[in-house]
Tab-separated table of C-alpha atoms in Angstrom:
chain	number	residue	atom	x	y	z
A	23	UNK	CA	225.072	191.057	185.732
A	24	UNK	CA	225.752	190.649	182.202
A	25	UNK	CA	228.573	189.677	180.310
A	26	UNK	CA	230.389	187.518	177.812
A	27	UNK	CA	230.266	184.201	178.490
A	28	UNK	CA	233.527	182.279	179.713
A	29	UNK	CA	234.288	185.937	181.472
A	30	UNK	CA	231.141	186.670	183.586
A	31	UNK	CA	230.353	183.340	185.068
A	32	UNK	CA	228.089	182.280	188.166
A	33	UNK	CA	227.077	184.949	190.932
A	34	UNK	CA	228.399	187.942	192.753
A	35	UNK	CA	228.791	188.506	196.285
A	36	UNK	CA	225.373	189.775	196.062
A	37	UNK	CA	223.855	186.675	194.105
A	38	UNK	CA	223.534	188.536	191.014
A	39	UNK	CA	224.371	185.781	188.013
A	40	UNK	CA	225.667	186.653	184.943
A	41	UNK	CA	223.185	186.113	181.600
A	42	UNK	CA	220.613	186.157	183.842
A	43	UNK	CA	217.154	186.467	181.156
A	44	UNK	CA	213.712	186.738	181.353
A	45	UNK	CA	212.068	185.635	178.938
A	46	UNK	CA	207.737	186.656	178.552
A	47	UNK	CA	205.846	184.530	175.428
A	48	UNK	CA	202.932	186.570	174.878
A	49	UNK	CA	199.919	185.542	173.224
A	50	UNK	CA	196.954	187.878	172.282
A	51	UNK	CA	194.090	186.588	171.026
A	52	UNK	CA	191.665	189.365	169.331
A	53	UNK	CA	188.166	188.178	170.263
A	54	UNK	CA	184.651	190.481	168.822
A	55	UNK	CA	184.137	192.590	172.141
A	56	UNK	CA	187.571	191.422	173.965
A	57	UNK	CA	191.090	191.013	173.800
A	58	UNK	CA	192.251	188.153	175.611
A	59	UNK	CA	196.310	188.672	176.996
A	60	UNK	CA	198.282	185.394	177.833
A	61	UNK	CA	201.760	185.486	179.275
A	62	UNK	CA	204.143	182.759	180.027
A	63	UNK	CA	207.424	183.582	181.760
A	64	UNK	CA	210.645	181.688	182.236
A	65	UNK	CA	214.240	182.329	183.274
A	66	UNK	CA	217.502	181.888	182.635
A	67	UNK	CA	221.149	182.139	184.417
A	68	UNK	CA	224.398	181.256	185.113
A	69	UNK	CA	224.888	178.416	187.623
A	70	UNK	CA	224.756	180.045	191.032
A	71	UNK	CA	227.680	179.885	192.843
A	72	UNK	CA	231.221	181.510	193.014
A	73	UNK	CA	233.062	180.150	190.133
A	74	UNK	CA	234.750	181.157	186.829
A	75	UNK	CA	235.954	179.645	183.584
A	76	UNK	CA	238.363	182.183	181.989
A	77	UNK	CA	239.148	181.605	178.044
A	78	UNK	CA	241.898	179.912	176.581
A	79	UNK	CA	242.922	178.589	173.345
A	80	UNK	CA	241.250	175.025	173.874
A	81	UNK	CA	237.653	174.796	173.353
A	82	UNK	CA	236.985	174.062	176.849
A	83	UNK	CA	239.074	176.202	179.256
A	84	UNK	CA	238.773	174.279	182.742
A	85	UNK	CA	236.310	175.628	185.045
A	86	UNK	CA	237.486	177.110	188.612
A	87	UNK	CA	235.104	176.152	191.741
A	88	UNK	CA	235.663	178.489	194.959
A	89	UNK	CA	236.493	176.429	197.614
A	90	UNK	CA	234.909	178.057	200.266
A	91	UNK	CA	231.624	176.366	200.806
A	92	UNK	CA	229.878	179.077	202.966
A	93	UNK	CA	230.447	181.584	200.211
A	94	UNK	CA	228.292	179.062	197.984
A	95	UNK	CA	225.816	179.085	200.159
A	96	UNK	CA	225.590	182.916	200.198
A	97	UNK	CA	224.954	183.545	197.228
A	98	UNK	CA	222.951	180.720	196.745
A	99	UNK	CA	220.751	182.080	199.199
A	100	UNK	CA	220.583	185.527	198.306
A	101	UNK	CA	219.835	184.854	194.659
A	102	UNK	CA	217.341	181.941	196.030
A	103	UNK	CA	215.260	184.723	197.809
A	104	UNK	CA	215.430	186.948	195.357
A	105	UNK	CA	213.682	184.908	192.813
A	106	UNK	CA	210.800	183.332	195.328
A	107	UNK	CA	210.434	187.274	196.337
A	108	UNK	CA	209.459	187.833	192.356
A	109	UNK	CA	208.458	184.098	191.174
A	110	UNK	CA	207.201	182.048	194.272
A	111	UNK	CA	208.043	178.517	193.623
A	112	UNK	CA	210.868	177.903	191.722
A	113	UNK	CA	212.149	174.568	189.454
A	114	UNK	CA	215.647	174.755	188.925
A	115	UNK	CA	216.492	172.514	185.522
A	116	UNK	CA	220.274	172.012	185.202
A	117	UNK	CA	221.505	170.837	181.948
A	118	UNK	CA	225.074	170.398	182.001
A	119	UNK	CA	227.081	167.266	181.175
A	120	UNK	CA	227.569	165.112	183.902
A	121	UNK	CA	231.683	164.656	183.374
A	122	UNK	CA	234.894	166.185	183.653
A	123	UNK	CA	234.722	169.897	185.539
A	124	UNK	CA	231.220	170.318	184.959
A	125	UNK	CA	230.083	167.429	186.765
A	126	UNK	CA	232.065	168.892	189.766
A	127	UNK	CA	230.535	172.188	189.129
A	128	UNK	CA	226.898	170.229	188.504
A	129	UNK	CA	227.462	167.578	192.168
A	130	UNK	CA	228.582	171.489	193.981
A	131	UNK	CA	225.442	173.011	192.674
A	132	UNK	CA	223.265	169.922	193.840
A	133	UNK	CA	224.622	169.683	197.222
A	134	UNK	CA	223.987	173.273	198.043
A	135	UNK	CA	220.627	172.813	197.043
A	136	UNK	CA	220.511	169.639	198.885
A	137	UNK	CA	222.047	171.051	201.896
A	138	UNK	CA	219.392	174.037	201.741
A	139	UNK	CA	216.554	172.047	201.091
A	140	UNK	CA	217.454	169.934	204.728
A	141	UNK	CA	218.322	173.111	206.328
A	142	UNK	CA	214.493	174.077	205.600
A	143	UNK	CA	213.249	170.842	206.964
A	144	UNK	CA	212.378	169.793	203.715
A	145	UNK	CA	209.972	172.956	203.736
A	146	UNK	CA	211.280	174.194	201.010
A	147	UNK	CA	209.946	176.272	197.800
A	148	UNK	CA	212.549	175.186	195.761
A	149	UNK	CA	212.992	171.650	193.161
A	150	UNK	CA	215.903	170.538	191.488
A	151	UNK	CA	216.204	168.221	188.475
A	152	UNK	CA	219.581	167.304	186.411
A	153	UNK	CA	219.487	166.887	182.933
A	154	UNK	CA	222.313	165.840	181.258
A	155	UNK	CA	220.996	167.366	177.999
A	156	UNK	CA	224.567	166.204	175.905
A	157	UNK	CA	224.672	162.740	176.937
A	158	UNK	CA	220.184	161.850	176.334
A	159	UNK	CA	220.534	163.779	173.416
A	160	UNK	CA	223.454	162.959	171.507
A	161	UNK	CA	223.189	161.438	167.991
A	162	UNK	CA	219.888	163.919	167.661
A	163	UNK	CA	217.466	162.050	170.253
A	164	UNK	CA	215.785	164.859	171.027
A	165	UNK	CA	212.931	163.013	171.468
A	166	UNK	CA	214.604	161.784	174.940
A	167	UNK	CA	213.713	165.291	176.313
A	168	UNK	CA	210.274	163.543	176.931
A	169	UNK	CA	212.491	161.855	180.315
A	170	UNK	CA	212.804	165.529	181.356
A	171	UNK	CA	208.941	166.036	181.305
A	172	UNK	CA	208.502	163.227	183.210
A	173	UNK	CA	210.892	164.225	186.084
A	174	UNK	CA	208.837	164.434	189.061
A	175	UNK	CA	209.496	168.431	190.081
A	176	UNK	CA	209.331	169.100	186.024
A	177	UNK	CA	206.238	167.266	186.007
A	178	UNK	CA	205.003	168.619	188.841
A	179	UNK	CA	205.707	172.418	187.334
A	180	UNK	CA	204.106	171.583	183.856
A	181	UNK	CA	200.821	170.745	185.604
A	182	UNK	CA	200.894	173.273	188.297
A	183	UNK	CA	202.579	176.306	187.093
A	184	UNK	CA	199.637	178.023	184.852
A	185	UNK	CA	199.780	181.110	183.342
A	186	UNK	CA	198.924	184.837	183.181
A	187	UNK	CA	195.559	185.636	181.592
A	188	UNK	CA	193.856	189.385	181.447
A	189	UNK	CA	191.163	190.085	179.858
A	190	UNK	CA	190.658	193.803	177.938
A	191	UNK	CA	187.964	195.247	175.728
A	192	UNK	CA	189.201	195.797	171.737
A	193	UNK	CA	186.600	198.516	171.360
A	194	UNK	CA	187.957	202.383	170.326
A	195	UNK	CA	189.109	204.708	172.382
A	196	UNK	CA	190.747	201.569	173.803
A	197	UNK	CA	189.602	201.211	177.678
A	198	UNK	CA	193.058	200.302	179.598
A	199	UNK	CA	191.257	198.455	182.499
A	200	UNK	CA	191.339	195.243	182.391
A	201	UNK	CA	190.145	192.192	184.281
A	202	UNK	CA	193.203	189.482	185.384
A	203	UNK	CA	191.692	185.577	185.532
A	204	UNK	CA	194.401	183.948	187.084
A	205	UNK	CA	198.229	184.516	187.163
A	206	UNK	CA	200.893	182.054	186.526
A	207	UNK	CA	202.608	180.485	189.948
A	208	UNK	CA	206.246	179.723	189.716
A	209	UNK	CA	208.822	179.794	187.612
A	210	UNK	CA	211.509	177.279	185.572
A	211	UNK	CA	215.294	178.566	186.103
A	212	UNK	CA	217.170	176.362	183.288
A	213	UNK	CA	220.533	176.798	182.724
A	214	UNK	CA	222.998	175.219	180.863
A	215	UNK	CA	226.961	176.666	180.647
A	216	UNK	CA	226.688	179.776	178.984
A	217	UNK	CA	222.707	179.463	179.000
A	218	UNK	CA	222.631	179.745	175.397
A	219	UNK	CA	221.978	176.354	172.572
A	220	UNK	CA	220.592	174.183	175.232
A	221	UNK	CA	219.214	175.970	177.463
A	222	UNK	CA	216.853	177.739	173.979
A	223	UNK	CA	216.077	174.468	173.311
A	224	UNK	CA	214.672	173.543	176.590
A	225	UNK	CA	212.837	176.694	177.085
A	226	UNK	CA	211.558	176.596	173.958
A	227	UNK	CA	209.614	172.836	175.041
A	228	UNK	CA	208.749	174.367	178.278
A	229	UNK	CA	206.680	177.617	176.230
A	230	UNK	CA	205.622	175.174	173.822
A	231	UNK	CA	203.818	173.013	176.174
A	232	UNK	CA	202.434	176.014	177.907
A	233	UNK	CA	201.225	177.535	174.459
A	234	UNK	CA	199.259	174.218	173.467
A	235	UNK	CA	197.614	174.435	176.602
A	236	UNK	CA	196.665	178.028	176.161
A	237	UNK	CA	195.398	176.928	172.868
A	238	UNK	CA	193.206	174.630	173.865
A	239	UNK	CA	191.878	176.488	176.464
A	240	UNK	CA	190.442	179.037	173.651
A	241	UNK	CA	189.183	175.818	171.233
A	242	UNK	CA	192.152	176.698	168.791
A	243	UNK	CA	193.747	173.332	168.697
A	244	UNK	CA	192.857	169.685	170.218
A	245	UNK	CA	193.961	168.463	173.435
A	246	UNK	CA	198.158	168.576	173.557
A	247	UNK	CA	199.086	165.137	174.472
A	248	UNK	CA	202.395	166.358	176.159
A	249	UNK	CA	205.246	165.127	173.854
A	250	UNK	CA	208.392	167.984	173.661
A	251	UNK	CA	207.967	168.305	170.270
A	252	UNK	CA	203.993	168.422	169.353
A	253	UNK	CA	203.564	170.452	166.697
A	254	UNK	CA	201.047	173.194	166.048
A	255	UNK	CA	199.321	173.427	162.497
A	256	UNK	CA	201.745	174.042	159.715
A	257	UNK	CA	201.698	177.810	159.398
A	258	UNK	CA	201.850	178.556	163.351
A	259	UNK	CA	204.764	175.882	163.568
A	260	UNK	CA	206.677	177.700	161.735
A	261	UNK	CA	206.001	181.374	163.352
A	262	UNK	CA	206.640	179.771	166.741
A	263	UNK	CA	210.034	177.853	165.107
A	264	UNK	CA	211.060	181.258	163.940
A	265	UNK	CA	210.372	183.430	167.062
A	266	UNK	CA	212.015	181.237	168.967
A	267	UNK	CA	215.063	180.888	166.800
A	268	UNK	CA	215.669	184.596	166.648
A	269	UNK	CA	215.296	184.805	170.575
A	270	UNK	CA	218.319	182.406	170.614
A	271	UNK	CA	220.337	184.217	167.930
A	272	UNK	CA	219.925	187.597	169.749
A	273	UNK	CA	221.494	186.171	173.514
A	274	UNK	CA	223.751	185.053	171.286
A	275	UNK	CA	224.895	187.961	170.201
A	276	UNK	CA	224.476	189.454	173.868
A	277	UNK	CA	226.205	187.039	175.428
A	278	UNK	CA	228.738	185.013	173.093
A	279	UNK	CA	229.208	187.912	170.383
């Protein structure tokens, strides 16, 4: 369900979101008789419930929350199922500010959640963590991202989640079998407002601490010690700074024009 952003906002009747992304960082690592395949996966989406922001000449056009509660819980549901159907476990991360209309849209999503969570006895395959990503990081204290790490789902996710990794040979005519050592278990669904600047810069931790790990697992680098911002050596720092800032300028362009 995509869209502009301010026009195509939250999810249809169906529980289809608008700027709803996934994103795959892929890793290959060219070995003498192998080619080992990493994959880590993560999504992105508008905040989802039934509600809409349409543009006007202030910067901040108010946002519109449907009152009807059940319809929330809907589409909650139906988009809910449809990720654990393709992802399993699921960590929702929502960064929005935690004022004015979107800490009425942010207190909506978390009750629903909340409310779903109780309805499943607790039993539930779902986490929720609020980040107010505006407020920890203003004045450029990025470095407070760390308090997001430590969140206990987040936390929880980081050590947990894994990733894909298939194994192929590199030899010629190139044999397409290959041989899958484990598969990555769950998912992080981060959104911000339009899903765009903060939600990129989230992401982009969450594939970085994934990628160290990966790293390490092959004896490329040392053991990550798990801060947002640990940087690779000097010449991959800069490839990974670069992929990752052309992924953002491209949903840009998608979504914001």
């Amino acid at each position: 369900r995509s869209g502009m952003r301010f026009l195509v906002r939250g999810a249809d009747n169906n529980g289809y979101c608008g700027n709803f992304v996934e994103t795959e960082q892929i890793l290959a690592i060219n070995n003498e008789n192998n080619i080992d395949i990493t994959s880590y996966v993560q999504i992105r989406g508008s905040i989802p419930l039934v509600w809409s922001q349409l543009p006007q000449l202030n910067l901040n056009p108010p946002i519109n929350i449907n009152t009807d509660i059940y319809n929330h819980f809907l589409v909650f549901n139906k988009h809910m199922t449809a990720l654990e159907n393709s992802y399993e476990k699921i960590t929702l991360v929502n960064l929005i500010d935690k004022k004015g209309d979107q800490l009425k849209l942010g207190e909506t999503y978390q009750n629903v959640f909340q409310a779903m969570k109780k309805q499943n006895n607790n039993n539930y395959n779902i986490d929720f963590t609020w980040f107010d990503f505006h407020e920890e990081c203003k004045k450029m204290k990025y470095g407070n991202i760390s308090k997001l790490l430590k969140a206990q789902s987040v936390c929880n996710s980081l050590a947990n989640q894994g990733f894909t990794h298939i194994v192929t040979s590199n030899s010629f005519p190139f044999n397409r079998e290959f041989e899958v050592k484990q598969i990555q278990k769950g998912v992080f669904r981060t959104n911000c407002i339009d899903n765009l600047d903060r939600t990129n810069v989230i992401q982009g931790v969450f594939a970085r601490q994934f990628l160290l790990k990966i790293l390490y697992k092959f004896k490329l680098s040392e053991m990550p010690h798990g801060d947002p911002f640990e940087e690779f050596i000097p010449a991959f720092e800069k490839t990974y700074k670069i992929v990752w800032g052309d992924n953002g300028d491209i949903l840009s362009t998608e979504y914001s024009g």
